[in-house]
Tab-separated table of C-alpha atoms in Angstrom:
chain	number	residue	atom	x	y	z
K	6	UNK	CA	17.492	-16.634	82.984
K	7	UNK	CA	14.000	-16.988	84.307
K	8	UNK	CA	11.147	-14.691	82.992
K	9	UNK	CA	7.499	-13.897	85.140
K	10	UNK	CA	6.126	-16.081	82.176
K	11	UNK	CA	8.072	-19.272	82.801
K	12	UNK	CA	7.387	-19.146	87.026
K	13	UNK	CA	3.510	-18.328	85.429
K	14	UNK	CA	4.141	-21.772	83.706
K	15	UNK	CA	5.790	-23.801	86.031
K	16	UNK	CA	2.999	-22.911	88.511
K	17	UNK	CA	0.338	-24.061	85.570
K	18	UNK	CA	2.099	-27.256	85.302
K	19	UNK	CA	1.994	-27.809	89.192
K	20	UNK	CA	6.174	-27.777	89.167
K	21	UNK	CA	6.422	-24.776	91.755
K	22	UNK	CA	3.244	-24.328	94.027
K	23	UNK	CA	1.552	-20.663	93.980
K	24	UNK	CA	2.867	-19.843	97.460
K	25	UNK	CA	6.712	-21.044	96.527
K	26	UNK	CA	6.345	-18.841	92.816
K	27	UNK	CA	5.230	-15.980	95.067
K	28	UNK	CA	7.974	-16.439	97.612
K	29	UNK	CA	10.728	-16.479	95.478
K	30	UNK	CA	9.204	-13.567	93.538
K	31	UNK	CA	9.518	-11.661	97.267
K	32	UNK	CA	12.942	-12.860	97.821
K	33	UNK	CA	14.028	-11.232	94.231
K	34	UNK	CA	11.876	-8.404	95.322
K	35	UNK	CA	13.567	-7.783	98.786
K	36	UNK	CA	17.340	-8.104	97.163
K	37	UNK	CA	16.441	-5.333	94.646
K	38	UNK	CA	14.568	-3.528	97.367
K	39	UNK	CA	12.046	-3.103	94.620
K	40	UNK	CA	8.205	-4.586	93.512
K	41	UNK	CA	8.770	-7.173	90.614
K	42	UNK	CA	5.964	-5.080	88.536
K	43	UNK	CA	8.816	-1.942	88.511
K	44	UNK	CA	11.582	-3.994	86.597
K	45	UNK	CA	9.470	-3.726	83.807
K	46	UNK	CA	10.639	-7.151	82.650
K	47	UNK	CA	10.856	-8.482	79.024
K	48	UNK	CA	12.546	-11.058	77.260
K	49	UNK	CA	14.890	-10.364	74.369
K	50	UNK	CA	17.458	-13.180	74.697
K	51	UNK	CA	17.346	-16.474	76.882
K	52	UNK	CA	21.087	-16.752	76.456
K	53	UNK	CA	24.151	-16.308	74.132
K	54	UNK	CA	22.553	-19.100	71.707
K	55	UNK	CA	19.819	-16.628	70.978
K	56	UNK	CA	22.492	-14.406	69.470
K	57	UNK	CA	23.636	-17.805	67.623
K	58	UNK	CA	20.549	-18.560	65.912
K	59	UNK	CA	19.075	-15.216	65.161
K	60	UNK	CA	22.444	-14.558	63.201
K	61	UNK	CA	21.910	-17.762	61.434
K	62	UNK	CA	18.122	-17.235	60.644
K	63	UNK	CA	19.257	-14.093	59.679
K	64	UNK	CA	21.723	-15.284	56.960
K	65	UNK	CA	18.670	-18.032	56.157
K	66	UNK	CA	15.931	-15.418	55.473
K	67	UNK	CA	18.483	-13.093	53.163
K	68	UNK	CA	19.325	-16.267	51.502
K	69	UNK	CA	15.769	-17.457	50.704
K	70	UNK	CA	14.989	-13.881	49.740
K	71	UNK	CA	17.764	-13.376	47.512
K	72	UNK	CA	16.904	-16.852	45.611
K	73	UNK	CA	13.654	-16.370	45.249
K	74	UNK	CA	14.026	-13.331	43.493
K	75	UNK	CA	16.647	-14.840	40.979
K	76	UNK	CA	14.137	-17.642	40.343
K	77	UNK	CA	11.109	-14.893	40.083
K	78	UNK	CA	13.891	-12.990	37.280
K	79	UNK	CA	14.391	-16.394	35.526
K	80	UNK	CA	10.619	-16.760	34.930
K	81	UNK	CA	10.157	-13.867	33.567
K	82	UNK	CA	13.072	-13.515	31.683
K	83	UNK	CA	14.106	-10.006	34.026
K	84	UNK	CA	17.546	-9.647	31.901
K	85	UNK	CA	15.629	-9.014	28.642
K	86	UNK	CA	12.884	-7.071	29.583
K	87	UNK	CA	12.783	-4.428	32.299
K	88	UNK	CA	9.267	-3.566	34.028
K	89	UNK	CA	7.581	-2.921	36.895
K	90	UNK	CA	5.767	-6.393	36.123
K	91	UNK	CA	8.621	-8.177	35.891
K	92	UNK	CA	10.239	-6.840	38.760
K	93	UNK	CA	7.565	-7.069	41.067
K	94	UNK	CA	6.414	-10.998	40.316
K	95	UNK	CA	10.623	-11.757	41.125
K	96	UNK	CA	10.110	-9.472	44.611
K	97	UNK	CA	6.936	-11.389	45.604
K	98	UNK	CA	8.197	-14.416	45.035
K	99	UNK	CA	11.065	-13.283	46.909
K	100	UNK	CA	9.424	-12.088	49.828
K	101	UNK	CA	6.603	-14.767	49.812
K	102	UNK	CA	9.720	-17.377	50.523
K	103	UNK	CA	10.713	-15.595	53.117
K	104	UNK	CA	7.498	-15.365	54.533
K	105	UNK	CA	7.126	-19.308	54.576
K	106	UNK	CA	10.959	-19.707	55.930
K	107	UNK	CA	10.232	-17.871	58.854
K	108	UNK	CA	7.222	-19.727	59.648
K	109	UNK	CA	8.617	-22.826	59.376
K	110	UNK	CA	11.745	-22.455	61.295
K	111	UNK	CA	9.257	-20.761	63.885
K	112	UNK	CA	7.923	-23.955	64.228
K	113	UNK	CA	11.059	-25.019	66.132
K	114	UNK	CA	12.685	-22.163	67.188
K	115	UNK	CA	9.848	-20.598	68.762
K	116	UNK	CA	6.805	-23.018	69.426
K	117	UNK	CA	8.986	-25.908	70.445
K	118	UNK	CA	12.527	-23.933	71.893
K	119	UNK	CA	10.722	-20.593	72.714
K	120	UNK	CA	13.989	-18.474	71.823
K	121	UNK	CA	13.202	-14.796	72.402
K	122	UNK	CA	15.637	-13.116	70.098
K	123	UNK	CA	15.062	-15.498	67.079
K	124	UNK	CA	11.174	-15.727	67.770
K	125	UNK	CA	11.120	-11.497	67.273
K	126	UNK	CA	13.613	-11.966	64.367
K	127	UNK	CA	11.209	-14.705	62.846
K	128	UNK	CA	8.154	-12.900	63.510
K	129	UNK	CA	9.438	-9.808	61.395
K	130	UNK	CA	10.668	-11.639	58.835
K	131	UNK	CA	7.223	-13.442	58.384
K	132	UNK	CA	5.134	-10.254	58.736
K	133	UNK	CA	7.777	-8.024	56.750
K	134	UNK	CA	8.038	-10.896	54.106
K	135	UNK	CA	4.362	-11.217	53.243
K	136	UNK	CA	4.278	-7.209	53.117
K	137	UNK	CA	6.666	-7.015	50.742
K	138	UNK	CA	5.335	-10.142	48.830
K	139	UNK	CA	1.894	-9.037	48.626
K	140	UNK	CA	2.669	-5.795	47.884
K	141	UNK	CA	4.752	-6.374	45.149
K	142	UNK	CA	1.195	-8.527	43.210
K	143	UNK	CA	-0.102	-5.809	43.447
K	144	UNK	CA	3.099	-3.404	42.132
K	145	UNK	CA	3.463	-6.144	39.361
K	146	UNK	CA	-0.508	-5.478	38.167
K	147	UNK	CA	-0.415	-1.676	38.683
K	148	UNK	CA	-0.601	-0.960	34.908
K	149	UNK	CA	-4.005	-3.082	34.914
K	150	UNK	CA	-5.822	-2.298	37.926
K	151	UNK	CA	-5.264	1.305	36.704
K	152	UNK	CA	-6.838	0.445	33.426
K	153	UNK	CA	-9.570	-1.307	34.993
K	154	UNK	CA	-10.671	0.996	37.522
K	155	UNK	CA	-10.053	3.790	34.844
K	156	UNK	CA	-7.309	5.682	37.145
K	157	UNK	CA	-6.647	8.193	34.639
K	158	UNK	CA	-5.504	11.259	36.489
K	159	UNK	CA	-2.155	11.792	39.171
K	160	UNK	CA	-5.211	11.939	42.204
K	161	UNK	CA	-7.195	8.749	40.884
K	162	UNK	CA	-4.510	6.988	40.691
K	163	UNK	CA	-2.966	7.876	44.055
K	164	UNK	CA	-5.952	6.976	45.680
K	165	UNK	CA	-5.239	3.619	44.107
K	166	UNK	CA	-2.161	3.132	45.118
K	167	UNK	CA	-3.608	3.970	48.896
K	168	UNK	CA	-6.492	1.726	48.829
K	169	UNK	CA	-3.727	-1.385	47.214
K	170	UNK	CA	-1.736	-0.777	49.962
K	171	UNK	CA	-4.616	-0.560	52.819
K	172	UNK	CA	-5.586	-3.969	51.610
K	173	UNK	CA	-1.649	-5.201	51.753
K	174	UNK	CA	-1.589	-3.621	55.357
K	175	UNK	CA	-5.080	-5.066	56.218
K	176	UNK	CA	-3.521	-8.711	54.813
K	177	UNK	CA	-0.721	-8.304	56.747
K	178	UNK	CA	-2.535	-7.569	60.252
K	179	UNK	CA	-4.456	-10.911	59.493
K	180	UNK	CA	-1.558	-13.137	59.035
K	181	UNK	CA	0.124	-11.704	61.958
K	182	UNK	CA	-2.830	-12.652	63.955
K	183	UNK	CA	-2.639	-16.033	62.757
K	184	UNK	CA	1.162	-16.051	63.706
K	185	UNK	CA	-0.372	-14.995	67.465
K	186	UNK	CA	-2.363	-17.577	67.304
K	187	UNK	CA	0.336	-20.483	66.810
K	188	UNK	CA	2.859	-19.029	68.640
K	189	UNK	CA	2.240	-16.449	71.236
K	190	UNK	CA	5.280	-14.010	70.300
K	191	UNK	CA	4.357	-10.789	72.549
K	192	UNK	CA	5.684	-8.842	69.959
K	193	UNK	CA	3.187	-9.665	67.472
K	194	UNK	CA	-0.113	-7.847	68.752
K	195	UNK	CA	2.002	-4.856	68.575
K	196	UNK	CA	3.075	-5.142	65.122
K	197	UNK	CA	-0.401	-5.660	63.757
K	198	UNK	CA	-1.602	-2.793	65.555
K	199	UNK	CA	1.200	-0.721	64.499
K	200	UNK	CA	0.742	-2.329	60.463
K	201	UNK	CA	-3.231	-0.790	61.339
K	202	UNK	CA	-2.010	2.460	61.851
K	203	UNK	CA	0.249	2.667	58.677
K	204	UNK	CA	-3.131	1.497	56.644
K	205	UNK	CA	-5.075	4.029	58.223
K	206	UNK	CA	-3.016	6.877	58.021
K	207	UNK	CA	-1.609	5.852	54.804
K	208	UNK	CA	-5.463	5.460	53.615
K	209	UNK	CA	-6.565	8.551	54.710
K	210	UNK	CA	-3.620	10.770	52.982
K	211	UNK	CA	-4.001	8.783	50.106
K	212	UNK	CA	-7.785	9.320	49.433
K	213	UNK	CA	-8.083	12.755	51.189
K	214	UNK	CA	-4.918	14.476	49.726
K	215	UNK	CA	-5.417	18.268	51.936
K	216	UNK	CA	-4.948	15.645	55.062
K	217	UNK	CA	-1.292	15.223	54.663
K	218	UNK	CA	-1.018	18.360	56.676
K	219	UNK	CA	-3.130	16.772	59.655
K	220	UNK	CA	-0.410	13.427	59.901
K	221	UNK	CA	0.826	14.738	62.893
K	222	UNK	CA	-2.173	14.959	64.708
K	223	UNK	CA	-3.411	11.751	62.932
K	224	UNK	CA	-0.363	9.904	64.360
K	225	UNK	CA	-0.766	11.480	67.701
K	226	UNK	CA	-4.412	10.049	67.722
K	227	UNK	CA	-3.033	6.933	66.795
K	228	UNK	CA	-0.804	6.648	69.313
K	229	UNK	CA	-2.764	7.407	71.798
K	230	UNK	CA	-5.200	4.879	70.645
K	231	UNK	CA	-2.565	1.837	71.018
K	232	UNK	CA	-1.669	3.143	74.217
K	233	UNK	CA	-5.500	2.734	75.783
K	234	UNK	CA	-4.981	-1.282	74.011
K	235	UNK	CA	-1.418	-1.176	75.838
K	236	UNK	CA	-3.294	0.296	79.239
K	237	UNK	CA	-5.534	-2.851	78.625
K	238	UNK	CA	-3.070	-5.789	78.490
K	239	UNK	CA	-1.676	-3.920	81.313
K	240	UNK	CA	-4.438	-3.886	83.931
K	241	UNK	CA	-5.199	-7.459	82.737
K	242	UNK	CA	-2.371	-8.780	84.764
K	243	UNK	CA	-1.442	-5.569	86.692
K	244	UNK	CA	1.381	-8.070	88.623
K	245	UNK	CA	2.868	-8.719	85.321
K	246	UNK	CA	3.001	-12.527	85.963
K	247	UNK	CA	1.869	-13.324	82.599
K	248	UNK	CA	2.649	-13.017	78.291
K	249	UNK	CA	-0.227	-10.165	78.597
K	250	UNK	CA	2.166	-8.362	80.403
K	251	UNK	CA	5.138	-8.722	77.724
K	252	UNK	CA	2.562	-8.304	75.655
K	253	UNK	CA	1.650	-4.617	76.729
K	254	UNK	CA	5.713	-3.578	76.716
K	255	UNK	CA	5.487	-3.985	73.421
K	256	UNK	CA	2.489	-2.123	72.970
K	257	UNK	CA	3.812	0.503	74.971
K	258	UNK	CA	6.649	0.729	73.059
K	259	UNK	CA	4.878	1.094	70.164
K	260	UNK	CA	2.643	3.720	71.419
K	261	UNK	CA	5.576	5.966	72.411
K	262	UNK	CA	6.901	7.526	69.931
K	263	UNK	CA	3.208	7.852	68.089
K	264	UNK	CA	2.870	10.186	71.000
K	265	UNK	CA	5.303	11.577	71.545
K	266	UNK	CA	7.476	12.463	67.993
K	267	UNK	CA	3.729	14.106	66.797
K	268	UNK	CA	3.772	16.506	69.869
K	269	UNK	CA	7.223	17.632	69.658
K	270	UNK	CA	6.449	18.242	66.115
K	271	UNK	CA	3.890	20.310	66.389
K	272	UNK	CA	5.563	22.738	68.475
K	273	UNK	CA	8.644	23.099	65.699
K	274	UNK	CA	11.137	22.304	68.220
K	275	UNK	CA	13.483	21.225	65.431
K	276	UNK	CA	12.242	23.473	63.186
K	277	UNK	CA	14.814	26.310	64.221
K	278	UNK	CA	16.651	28.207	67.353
K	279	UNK	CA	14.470	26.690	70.366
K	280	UNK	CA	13.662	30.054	73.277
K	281	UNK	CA	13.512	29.982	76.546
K	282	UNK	CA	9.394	29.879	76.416
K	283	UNK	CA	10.044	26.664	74.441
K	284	UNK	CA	12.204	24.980	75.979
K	285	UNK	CA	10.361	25.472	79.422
K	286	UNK	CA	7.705	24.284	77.261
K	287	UNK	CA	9.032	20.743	76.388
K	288	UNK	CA	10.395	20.686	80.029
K	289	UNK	CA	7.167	20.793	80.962
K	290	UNK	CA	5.701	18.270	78.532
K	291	UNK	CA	8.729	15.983	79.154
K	292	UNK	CA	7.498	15.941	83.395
K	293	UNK	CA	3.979	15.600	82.079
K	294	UNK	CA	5.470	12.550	80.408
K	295	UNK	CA	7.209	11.214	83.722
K	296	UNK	CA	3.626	11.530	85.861
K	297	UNK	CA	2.334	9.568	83.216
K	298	UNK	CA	5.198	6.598	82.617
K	299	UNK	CA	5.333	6.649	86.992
K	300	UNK	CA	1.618	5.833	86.940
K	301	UNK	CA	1.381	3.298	84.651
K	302	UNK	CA	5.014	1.807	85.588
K	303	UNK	CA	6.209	1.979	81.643
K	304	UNK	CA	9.342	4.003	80.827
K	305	UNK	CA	8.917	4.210	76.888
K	306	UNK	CA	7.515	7.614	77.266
K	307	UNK	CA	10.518	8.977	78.895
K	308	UNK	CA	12.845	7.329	76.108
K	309	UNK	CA	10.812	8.374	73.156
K	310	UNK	CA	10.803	12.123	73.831
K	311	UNK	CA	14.272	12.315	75.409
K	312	UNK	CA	15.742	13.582	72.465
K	313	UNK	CA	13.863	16.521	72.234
K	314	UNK	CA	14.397	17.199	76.032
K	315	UNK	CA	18.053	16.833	75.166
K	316	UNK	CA	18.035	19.541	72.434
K	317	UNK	CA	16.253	22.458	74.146
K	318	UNK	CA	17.973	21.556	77.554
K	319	UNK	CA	20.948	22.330	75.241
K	320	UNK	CA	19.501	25.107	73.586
K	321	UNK	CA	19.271	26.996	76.989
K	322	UNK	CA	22.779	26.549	77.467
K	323	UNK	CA	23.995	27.836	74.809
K	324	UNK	CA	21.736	30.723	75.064
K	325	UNK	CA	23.027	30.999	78.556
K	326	UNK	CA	26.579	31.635	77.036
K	327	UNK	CA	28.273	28.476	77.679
K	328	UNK	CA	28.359	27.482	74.148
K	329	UNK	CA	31.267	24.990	74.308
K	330	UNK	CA	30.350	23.442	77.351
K	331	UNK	CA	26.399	23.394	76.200
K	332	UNK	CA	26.561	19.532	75.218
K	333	UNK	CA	28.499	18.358	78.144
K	334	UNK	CA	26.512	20.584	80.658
K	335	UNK	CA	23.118	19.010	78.696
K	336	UNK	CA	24.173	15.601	79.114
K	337	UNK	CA	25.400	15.828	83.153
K	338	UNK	CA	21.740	17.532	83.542
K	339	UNK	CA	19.634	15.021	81.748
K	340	UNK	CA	21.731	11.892	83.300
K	341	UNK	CA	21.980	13.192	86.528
K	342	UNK	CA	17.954	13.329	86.474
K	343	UNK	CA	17.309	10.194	84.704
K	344	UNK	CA	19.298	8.319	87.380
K	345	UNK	CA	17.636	9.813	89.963
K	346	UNK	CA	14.166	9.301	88.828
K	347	UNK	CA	15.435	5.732	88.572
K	348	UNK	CA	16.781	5.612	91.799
K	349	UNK	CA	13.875	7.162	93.809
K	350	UNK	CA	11.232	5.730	91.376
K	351	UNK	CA	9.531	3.631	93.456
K	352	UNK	CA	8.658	6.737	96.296
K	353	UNK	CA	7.850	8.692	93.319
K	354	UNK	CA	5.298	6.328	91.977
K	355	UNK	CA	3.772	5.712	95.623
K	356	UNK	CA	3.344	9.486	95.866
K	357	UNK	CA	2.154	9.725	91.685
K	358	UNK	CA	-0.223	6.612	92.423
K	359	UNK	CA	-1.542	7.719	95.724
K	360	UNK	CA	-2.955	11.076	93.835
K	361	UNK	CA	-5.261	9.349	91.280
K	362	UNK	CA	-7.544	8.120	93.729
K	363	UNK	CA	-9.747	4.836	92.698
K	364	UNK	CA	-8.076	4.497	89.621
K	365	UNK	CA	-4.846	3.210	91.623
K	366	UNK	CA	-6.930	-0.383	91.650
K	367	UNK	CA	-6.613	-0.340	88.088
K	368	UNK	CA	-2.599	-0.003	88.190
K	369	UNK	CA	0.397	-1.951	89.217
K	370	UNK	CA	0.829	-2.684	92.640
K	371	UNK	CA	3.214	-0.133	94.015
K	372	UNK	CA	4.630	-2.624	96.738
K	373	UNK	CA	5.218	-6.125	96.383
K	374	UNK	CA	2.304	-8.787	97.088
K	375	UNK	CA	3.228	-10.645	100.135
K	376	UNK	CA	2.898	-14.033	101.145
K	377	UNK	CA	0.438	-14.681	103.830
């Protein structure tokens, strides 16, 4: 299996010439009678030994985690005394091992074999490893930052705790770029910028306690945020030839349910029996939603707030009196539309596209670029 990255590379190396890469990407193209751009390609395994080794680095990383807390226990003698010190120096020594595993057997797996599956399994592990790690220091010394900063009260010393952790989220966003850096995983710009918007929003509730009751909104801003930086890896390579362009599924994956789960939210769609003004109401947010993933070519949208679609499409039938077919009914609705947007996306999008004007030079090509 052959991504839009490795013809990208081939064609760098002078293996395939530009006009043979772009053939072959119109013969594909003319098969699926559909542009390359609307697969929305990315690459999650380059065959069954992906599945192979990410078990294997799996079983590796709980390993190395598991014995570097026993050591971290044997230092400081965890069976006798109990404390968050204690505990905390075993979990970072823990996680600070798993860290360095990962990074290491990225150094084969990824930089030398490029092996999707693993590579995303590896990068977590790093990222999620130093996390843990770092934020068990500071877990460990709790009892003495407190002291020295003179967090007395429940609020000082929440505010604390929220600063710690923006500088364990802020550590981890700069080791991930480093991890870019050496290897070029597409998932990682979207896990720092996701780690940015736990720090921030975890920052702000921490030291501004009334602003727990704005998360929603906060999150929604944040979401939209990372889906401008997706829209910008996007129009970057707008043929999605290139890693920007597996870069920006990520992104946009990321950015989904920031925008989407907040929204829903807001309205209380799940907070209780959903009316017929409501449920018109997320219909209408849900096609809102569609114009938006058919102009930028992304689908994430769509998946991330299908759930609510799904529950006041099936409120509506069971207000309609067809309680016990309400679920079945929901799901031949909802299907029956999803595979016809699929099927007739590519019209859809022309028609979407064609309506916003200049902009449409800024978006995926909604036909595939012939060879002259």
């Amino acid at each position: 299996m052959y991504s839009e990255s490795d013809l990208a590379n081939a064609v760098e190396a002078g293996v395939l010439s530009p006009d043979a890469a772009a053939a072959f990407r119109n013969h594909v193209a003319a098969g699926r009678s559909t542009p390359t751009v609307d697969e929305e390609h990315f690459r999650l395994l380059t065959g069954f030994n992906d599945i192979f080794v990410a078990i294997a680095a799996a079983l590796i990383l709980v390993a190395m985690g598991w014995i570097g807390f026993y050591i971290g226990a044997k230092i400081m003698d965890l069976d006798a005394i109990q404390g968050p010190r204690q505990v905390g120096v075993a979990t970072a020594i823990g996680g600070f091992m798993v860290a360095g595993t990962s990074w290491l057997l990225a150094e084969y797996f990824t930089k030398r074999r490029r092996m999707a599956l693993p590579s995303i399994l590896l990068l977590i592990g790093f990222a999620g490893g130093f996390f843990a790690g770092l934020g068990a220091v500071f877990g460990a010394n709790a009892p003495w930052l407190a002291e020295l900063f003179g967090a007395t009260t429940e609020l000082q010393e929440r505010q604390l705790a929220g600063a710690c952790a923006a500088i364990v989220g802020v550590a981890t966003a700069g080791v991930t770029w480093l991890h870019w850096r050496r290897f070029m995983v597409p998932i990682t710009v979207a896990v720092g910028a996701l780690s940015l918007v736990a720090v921030g929003v975890g920052l702000v509730t921490a030291l501004v306690p009334a602003s727990q009751e704005l998360v929603n909104p906060m999150l929604l801003a944040c979401g939209v945020l990372v889906f401008a930086f997706a829209m910008h890896w996007d129009m970057s390579d707008r043929e999605r030839r290139t890693r920007r362009s597996d870069v920006a599924f990520w992104l946009h994956l990321g950015a989904a349910p920031l925008i989407a789960h907040p929204v829903f939210h807001m309205l209380g769609v799940f907070e209780g029996q959903i009316g017929a003004p409501m449920a018109a109401l997320v219909l209408a947010l849900y096609v809102a939603f569609a114009f938006v993933a058919l102009a930028v070519d992304r689908r994430a949208l769509l998946v991330s707030s299908l759930v609510y679609v799904l529950w006041a499409m099936y409120a509506l039938f069971e207000k309609s009196g067809a309680v016990e077919l309400a679920a079945a009914l929901t799901a031949l609705v909802i299907g029956s539309a999803l595979l016809t947007l699929s099927a007739f996306w590519q019209p859809m999008r022309r028609s979407v596209v064609g309506l916003l004007g200049s902009f449409e030079d800024r978006l995926p090509p909604t036909r595939q670029v012939a060879v002259a």
